[in-house]
Coordinates of C-alpha atoms in Angstrom, one line a residue:
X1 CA -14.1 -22.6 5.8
X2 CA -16.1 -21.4 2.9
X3 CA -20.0 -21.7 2.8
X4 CA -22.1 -22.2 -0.5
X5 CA -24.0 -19.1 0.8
X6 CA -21.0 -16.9 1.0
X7 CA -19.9 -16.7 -1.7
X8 CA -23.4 -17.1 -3.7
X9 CA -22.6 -12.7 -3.7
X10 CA -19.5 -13.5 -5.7
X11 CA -21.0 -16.3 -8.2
X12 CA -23.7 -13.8 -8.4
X13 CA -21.3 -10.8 -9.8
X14 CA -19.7 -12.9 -11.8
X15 CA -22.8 -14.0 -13.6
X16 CA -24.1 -10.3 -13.9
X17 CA -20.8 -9.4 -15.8
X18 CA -20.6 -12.3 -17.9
X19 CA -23.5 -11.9 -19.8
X20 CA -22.3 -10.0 -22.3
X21 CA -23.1 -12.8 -24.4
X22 CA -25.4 -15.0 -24.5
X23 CA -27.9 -16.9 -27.3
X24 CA -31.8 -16.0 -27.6
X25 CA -33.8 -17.7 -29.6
X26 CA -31.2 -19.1 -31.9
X27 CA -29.8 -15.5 -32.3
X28 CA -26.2 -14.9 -30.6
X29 CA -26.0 -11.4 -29.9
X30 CA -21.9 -9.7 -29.6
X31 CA -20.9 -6.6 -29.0
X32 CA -18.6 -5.1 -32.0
X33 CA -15.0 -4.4 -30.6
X34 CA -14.4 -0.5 -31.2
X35 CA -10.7 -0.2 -32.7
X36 CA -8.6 2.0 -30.5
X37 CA -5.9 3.2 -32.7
X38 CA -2.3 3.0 -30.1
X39 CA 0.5 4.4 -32.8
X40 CA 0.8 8.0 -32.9
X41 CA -1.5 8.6 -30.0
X42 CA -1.6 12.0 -28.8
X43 CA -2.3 12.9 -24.8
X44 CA -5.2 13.1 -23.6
X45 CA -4.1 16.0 -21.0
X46 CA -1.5 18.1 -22.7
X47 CA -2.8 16.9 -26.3
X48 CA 0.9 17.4 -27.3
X49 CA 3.1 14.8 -26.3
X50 CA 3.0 11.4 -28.2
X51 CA 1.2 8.6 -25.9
X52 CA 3.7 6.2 -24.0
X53 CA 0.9 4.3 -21.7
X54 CA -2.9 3.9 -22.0
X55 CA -4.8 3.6 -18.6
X56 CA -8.3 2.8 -19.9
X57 CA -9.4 3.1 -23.7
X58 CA -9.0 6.8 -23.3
X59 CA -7.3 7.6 -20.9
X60 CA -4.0 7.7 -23.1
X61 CA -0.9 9.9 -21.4
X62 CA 2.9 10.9 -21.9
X63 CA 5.4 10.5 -19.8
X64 CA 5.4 13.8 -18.0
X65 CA 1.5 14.2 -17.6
X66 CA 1.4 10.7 -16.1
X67 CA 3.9 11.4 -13.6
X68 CA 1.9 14.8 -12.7
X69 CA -1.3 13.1 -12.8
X70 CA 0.6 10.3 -10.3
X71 CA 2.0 12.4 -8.2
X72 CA -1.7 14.6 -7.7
X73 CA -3.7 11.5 -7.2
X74 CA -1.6 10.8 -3.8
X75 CA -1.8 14.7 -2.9
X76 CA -5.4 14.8 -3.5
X77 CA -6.3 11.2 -1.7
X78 CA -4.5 13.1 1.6
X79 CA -6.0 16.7 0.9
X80 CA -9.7 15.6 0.5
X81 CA -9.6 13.5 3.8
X82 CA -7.2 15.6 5.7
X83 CA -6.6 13.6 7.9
X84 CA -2.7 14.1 8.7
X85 CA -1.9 17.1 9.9
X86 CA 1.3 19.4 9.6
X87 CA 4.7 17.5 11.9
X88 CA 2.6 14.4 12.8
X89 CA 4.6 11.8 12.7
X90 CA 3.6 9.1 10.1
X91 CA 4.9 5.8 9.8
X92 CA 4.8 3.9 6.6
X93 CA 4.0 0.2 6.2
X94 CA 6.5 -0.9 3.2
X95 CA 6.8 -5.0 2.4
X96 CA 8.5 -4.4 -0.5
X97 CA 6.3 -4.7 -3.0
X98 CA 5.5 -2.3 -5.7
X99 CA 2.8 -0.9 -4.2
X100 CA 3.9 0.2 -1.0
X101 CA 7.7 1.3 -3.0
X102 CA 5.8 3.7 -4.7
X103 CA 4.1 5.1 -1.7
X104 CA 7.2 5.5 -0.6
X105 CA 8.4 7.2 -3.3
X106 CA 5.5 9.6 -3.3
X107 CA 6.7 10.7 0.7
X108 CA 10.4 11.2 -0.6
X109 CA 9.1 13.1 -3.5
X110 CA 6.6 15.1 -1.7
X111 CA 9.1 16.0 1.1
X112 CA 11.7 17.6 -1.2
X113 CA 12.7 20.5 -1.8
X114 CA 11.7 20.7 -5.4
X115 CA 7.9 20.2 -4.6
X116 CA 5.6 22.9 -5.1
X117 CA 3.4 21.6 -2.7
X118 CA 5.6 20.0 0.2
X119 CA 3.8 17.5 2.5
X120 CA 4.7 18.4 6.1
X121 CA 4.2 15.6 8.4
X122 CA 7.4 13.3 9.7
X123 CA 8.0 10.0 7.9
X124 CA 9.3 7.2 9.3
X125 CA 9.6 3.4 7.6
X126 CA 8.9 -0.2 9.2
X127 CA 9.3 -3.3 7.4
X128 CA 8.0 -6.6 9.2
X129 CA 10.4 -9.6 8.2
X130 CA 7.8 -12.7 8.3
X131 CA 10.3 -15.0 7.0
X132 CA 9.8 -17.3 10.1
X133 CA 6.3 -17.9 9.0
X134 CA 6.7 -18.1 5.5
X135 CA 8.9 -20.6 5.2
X136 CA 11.9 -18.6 4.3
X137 CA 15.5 -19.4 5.0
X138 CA 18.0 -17.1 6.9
X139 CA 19.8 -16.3 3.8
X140 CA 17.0 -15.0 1.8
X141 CA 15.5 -13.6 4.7
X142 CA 18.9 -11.8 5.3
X143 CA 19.3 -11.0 1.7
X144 CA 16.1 -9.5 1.6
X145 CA 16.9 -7.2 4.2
X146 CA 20.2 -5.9 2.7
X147 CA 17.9 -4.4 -0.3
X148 CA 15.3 -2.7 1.5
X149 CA 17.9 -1.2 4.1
X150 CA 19.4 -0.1 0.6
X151 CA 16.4 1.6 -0.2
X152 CA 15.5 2.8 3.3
X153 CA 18.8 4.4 3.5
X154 CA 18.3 6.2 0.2
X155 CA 15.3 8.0 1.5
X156 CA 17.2 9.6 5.0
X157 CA 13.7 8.7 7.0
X158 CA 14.5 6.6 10.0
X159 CA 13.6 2.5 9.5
X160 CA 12.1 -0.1 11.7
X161 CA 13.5 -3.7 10.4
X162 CA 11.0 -5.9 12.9
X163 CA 11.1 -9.7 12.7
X164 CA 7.7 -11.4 13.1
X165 CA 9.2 -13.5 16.3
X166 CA 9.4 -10.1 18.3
X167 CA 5.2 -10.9 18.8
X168 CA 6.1 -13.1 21.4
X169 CA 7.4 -10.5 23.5
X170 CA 5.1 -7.7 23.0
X171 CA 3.3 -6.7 25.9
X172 CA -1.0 -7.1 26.3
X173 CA -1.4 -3.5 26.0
X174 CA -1.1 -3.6 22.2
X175 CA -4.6 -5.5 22.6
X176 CA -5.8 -2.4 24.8
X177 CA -7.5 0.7 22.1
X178 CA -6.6 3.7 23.3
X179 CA -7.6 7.0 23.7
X180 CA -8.9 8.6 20.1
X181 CA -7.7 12.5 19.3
X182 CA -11.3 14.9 19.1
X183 CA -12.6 15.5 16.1
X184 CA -10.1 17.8 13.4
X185 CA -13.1 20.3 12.6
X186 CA -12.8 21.0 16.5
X187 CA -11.2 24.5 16.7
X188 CA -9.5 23.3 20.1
X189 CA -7.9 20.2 18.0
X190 CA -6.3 23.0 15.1
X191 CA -5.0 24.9 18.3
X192 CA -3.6 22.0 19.7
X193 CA -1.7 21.0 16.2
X194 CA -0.6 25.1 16.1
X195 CA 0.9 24.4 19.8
X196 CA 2.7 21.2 19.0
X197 CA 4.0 22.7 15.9
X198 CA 5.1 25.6 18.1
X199 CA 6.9 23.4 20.8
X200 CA 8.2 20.2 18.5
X201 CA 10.8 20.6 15.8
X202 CA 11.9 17.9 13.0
X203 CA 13.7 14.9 13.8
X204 CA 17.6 16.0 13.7
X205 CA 20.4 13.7 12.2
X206 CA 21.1 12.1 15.2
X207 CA 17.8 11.8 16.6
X208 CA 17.6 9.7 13.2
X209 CA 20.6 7.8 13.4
X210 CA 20.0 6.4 17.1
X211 CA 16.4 5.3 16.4
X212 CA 18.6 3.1 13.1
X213 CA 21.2 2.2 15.5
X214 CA 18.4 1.1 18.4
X215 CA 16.1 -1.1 16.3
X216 CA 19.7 -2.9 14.4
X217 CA 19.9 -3.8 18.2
X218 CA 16.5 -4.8 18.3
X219 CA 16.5 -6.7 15.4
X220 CA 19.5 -8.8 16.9
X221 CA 17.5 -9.9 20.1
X222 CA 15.5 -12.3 18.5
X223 CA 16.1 -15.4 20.2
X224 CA 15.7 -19.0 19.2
X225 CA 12.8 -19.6 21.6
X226 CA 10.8 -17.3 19.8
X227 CA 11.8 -18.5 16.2
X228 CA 10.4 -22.2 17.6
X229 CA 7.2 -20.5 18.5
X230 CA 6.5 -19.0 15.6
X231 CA 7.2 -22.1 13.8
X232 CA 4.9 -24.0 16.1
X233 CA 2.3 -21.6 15.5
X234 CA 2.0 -21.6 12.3
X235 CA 2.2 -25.3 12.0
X236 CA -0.4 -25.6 14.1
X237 CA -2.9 -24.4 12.0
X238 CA -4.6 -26.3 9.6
X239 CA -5.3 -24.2 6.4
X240 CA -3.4 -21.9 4.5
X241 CA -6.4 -19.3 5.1
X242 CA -5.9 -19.4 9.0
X243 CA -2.0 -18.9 8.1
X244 CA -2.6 -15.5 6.6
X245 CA -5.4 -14.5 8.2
X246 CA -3.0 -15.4 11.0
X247 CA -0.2 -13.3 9.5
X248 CA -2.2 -10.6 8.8
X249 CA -3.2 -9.6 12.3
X250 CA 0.0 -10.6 14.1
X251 CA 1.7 -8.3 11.8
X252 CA -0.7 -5.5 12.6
X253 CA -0.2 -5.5 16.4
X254 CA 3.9 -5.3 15.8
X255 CA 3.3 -2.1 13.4
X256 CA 0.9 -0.9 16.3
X257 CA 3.2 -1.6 18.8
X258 CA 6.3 0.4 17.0
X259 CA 4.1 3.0 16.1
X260 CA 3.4 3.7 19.7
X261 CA 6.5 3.0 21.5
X262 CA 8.1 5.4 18.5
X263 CA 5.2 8.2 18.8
X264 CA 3.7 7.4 15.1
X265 CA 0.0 8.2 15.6
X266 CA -0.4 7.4 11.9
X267 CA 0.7 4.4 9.6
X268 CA 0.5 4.4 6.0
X269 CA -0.7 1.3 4.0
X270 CA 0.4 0.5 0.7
X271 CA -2.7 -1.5 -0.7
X272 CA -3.8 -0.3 -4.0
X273 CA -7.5 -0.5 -5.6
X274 CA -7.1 -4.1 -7.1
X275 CA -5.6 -4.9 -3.5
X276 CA -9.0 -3.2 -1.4
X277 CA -11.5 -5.4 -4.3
X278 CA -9.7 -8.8 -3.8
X279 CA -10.2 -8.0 0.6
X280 CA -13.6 -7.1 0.2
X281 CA -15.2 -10.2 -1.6
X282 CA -12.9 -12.0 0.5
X283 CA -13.4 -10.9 3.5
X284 CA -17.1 -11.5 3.0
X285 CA -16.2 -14.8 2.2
X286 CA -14.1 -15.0 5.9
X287 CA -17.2 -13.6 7.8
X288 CA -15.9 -10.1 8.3
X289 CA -18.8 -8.5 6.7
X290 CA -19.1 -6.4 9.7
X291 CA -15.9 -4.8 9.6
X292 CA -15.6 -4.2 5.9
X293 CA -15.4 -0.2 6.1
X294 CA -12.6 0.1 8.3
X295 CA -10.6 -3.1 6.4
X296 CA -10.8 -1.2 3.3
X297 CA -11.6 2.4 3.8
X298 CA -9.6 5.1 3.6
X299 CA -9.1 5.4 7.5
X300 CA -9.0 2.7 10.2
X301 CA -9.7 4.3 13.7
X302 CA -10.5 0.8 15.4
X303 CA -6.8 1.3 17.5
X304 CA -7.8 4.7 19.0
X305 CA -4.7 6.1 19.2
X306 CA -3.1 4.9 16.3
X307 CA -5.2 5.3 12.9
X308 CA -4.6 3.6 9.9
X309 CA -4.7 5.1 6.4
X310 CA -4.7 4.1 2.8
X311 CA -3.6 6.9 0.1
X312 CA -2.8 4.2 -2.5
X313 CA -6.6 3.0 -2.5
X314 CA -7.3 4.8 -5.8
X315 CA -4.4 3.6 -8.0
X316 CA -5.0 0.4 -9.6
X317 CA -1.9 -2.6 -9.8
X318 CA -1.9 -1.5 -14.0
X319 CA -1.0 2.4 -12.6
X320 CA 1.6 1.5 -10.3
X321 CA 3.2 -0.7 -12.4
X322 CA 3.4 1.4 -15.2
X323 CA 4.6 4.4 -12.6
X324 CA 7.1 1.8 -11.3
X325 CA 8.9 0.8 -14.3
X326 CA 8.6 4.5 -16.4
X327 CA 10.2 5.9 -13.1
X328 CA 12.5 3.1 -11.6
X329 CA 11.2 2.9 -8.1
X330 CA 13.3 0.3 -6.5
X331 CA 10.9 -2.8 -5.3
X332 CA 12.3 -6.4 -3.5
X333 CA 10.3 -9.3 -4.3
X334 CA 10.0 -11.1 -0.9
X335 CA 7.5 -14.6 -1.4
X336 CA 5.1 -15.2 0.8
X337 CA 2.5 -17.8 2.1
X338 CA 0.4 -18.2 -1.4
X339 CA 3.9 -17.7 -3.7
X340 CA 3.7 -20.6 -5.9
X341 CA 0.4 -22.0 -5.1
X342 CA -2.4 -23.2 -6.7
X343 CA -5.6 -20.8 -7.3
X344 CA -7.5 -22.9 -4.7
X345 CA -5.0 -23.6 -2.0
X346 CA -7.0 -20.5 0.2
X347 CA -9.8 -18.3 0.5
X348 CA -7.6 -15.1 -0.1
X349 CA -5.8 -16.9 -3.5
X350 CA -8.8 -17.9 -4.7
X351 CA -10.6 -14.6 -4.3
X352 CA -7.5 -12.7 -6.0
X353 CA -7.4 -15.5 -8.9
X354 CA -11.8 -14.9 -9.6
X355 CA -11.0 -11.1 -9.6
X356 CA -7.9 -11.0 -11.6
X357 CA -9.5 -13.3 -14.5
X358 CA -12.5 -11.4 -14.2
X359 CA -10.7 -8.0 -14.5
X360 CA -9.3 -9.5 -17.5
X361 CA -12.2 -10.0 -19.9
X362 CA -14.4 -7.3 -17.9
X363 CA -11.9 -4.0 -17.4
X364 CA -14.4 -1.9 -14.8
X365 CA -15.2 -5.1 -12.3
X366 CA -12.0 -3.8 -9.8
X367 CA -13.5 -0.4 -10.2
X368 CA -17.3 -1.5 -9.8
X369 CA -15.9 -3.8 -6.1
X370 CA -13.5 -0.8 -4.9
X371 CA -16.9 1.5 -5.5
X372 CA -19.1 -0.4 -3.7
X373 CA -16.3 -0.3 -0.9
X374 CA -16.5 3.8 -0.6
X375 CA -20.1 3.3 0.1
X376 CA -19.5 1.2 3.6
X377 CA -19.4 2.8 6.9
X378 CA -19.0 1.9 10.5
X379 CA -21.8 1.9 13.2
X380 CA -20.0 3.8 15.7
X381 CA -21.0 3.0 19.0
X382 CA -21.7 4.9 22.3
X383 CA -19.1 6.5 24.4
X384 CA -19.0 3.5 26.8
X385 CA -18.8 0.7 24.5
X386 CA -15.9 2.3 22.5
X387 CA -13.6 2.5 25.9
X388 CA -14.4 -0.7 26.8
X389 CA -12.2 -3.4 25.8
X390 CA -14.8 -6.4 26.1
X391 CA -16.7 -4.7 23.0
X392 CA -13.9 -5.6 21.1
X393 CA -12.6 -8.3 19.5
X394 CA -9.2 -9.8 21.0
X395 CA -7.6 -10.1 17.6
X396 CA -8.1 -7.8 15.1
X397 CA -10.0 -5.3 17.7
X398 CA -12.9 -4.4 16.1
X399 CA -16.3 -4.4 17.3
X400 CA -17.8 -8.1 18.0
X401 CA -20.2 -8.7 15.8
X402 CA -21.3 -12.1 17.9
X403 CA -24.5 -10.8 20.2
X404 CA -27.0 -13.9 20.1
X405 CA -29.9 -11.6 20.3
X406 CA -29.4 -9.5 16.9
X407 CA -28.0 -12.0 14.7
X408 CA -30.3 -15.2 14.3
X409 CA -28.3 -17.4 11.8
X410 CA -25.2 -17.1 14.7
X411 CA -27.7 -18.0 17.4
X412 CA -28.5 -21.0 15.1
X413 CA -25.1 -21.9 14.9
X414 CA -23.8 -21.9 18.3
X415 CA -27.2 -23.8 19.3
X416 CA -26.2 -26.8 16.5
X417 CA -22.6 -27.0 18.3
X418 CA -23.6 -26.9 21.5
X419 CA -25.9 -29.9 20.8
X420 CA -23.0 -31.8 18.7
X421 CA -20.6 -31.3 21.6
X422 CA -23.7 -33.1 23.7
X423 CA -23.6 -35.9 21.1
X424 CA -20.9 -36.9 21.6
X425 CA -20.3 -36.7 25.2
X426 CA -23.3 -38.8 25.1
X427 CA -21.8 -41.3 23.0
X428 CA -18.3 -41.5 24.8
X429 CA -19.2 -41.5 28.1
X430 CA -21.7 -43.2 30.4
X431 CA -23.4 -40.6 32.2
X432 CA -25.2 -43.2 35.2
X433 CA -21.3 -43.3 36.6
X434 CA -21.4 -39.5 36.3
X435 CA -24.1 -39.1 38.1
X436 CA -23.5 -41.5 40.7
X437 CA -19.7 -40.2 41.2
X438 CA -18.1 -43.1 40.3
X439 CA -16.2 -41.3 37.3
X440 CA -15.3 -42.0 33.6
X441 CA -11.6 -43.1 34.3
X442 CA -10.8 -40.3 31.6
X443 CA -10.9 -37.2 33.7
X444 CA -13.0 -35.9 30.6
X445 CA -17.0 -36.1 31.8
X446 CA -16.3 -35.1 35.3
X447 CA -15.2 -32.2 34.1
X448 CA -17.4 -31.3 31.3
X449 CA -18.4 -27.8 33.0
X450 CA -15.2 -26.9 31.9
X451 CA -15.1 -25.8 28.3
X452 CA -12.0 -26.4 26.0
X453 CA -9.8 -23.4 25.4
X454 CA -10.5 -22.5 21.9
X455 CA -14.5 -22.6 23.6
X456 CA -13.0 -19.9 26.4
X457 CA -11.4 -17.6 23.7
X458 CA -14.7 -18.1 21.5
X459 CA -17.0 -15.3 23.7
X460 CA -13.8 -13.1 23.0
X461 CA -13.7 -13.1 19.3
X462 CA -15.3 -12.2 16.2
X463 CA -17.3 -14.5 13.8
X464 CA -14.3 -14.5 11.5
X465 CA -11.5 -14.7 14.3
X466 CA -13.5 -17.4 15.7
X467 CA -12.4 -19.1 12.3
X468 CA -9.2 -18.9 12.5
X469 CA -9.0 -20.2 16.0
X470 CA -10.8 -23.1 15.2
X471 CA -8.5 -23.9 12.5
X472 CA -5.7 -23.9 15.5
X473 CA -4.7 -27.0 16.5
X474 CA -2.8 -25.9 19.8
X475 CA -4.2 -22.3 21.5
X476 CA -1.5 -22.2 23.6
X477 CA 0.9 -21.8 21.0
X478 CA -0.5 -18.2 20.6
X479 CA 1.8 -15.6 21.7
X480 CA 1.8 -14.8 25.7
X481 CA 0.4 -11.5 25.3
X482 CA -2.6 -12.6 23.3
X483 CA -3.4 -15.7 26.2
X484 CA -2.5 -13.1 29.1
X485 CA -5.6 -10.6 27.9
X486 CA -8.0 -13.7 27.3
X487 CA -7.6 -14.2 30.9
X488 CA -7.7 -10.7 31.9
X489 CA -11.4 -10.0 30.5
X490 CA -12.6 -13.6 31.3
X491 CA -11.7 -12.6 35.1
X492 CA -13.3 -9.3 34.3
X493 CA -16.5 -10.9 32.9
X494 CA -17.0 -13.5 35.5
X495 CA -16.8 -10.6 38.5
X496 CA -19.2 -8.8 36.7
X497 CA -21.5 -11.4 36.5
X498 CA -21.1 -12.1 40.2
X499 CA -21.8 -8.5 41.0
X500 CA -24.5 -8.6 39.3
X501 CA -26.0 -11.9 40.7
X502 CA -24.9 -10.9 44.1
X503 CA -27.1 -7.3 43.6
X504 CA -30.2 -9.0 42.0
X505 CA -29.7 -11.5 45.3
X506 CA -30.0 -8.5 47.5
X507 CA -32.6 -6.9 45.8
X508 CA -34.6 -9.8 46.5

């Protein structure tokens, strides 16, 4: 999966902040450890209080000015952007891990009535139980479940409760981007929020209560048929960095497809600084160099409608730890995929292992990756490509990055497999019986104009997605919806091309 140029960038980091000592000349040069006194510390912000919890070497805060500086870290991550606005409704991605509990927390706390500065948009809570793909068993994925509905309840926001299995009966629409709001510095986009303000009111109890009551139902209808799918999916890949790469986007287009069926036109990710650093180097590592802003920016408008946001993207995993444990903000451990593995078993793991270790003996490397990540942006591109579904990709939906005449190296690769694929028909087949029509006995040569599946969905996909789907064993174990929109743009594609054959034949 992994090429020796890839991830040269990474061994290349790694070297820069490893040399902090080294030998010359006989002479070894270290740097003399500064003594940080920790008993007796004072605050750094009220300069009162005794120190319970050091950030960085001086960043050293008490109780109460850590849970203010908290708390306006999350208010200023939405203010700055401003990219809710006053009764949208928001719906917040929560797995259950301490990350996305505290985000949680930060809604609940910013909705009360105790705030001084109340955030005003309409929460609402999905989990996605992907037990089925993990490996989990009914009773842990049922105990599981009991918690967070525990903790749902707690907040009064209505919950989603999703199982991963409900992807094989979403419809192809969630592979359709739609329509983007204007721009918010429009004045006609400020009167528009002032109207539906005027004309929408809050969610009522009830209103609450039936959207619990509807999705317990939901949650119910999930048949065996899809549970064997899901397993046969999964076990039809190959590596364990197809299976979350795999995992990853199929639980994106159920939080998209809740979000709209619900009216959410935002959704609210809990992945934290040390979280965004590990996706970037791997992600460059994956091939999804291309897409890097809007995998780890702040904002994620590739859907259209439905925009993703990040306002735990400053906090490190030391902060909300610390913030979880001082506070007691309830958290589930659920395993997943890479729970108990090795460091090397995946892409992903060993990404998160080089960081972690690195982050270790070199406290500012998270900080230097998540940097670096601020200074990405997307290449937005015109009007007509950005309403047109073939410019995207038929996985994660953003733009193919695959056009043979910009990128060289890519050319150069599809040119080496289309002469492999040559090679060996070639080598298995006789092509003077071709030729002459008396046929291979196989059914294979015959038919060679006819190029494999995973070969169909390849003109469909990104460079990374194509990665994944080579790493598929069956393609038709991909959910319906998925195979029902490959077909739809293939047919699309070819009567375009015939239009335009049929034209340039009567122009001539």
């Amino acid at each position: 999966m992994i090429s020796g140029v890839s991830f040269h960038l990474v061994c290349g980091f790694e070297a820069v902040m490893c040399q902090v000592e080294e030998d010359y000349n006989g002479l070894e040069c270290k740097q003399e450890k500064i003594p940080v006194p920790t008993l007796n510390r004072k605050c750094m912000k009220c300069k009162e209080g005794t120190a319970v919890l050091i950030i960085r070497v001086s960043d050293a805060f008490c109780r109460s000015c850590f849970k203010e500086y908290f708390i306006h870290k999350f208010r200023a991550m939405l203010g700055k952007n401003r990219v809710i606005f006053p009764q949208e409704k928001v719906l917040l991605a929560v797995s259950g891990g301490a990350a996305s509990c505290s985000m949680l927390a930060q809604v609940q706390e910013g909705l009360s009535r105790d705030a001084p500065k109340k955030l005003r948009f309409m929460p609402g809570i999905i989990y996605i139980d992907d037990g089925g793909a993990c490996g989990r068993s009914s009773e842990e994925r049922q105990r599981s479940i009991d918690q967070l509905k525990s903790i749902f309840t707690e907040t009064g926001f209505p919950y989603f409760i999703v199982p991963l299995e409900q992807v094989f009966s979403l419809p192809t629409s969630v592979l359709v981007p739609g329509t983007s709001d204007p721009d918010p510095s429009n004045p006609s986009y400020k009167q528009a929020v002032d109207q539906y303000i005027k004309e929408n009111q809050k969610l009522t109890e009830e209103e609450a209560a039936s959207a619990v009551a509807q999705l317990r139902i939901e949650e119910s209808v999930c048949s065996p048929e899809h549970k064997l799918a899901l397993e046969r999916l999964f076990s039809s890949l190959n590596t364990l960095t197809a299976k979350e790469d795999m995992l990853q986007t199929l639980r994106q287009h159920l939080i998209l497809h809740i979000a709209r069926e619900n009216g959410y036109s935002k959704v609210m990710m809990g992945d934290s600084c040390s979280r965004l650093a590990v996706k970037l180097l791997s992600n460059i590592a994956l091939g999804r160099g291309a897409a890097l802003a809007s995998d780890t920016g702040f904002s994620d408008p590739r859907y259209g409608d439905v925009v993703i946001v990040r306002p735990m993207r400053d906090y490190s995993s030391k902060e909300i730890a610390a913030y979880s444990r001082m506070f007691h903000v309830p958290s589930v451990f659920i395993s997943g995929l890479d729970t108990k593995t090795h460091d090397k078993a995946s892409i992903q793991r060993l990404t998160e292992s080089f960081v972690t270790n690195l982050q270790a003996d070199f406290p500012s490397t998270v900080s230097t990756i998540y940097r670096t990540s601020e200074k990405l942006h997307t290449v937005i591109p015109s009007q007509g490509q950005t309403t047109e579904p073939a410019s995207k990709c038929l996985l994660c939906l953003c733009a193919l990055d695959t056009n043979v005449d910009k990128a060289s190296a890519f050319h150069a690769t599809l040119v080496s497999e289309q002469l492999s694929q040559i090679k060996l028909q070639d080598t298995s087949h006789d092509a003077r019986h071709c030729a002459e029509g008396q046929g291979c006995g196989t059914g294979g040569c015959c038919s060679s104009n006819r190029s494999p599946e995973h070969q169909d969905l390849k003109t469909l996909l990104c460079y990374s997605c194509r990665l994944t789907i080579k790493d598929t064993g069956a393609v038709d174990a991909l959910p319906p919806y998925i195979i029902t929109e490959a077909e739809k743009r293939q047919k699309r594609s070819r009567m375009k091309m015939e239009i335009s054959e049929y034209l340039l034949e009567d122009g001539e």
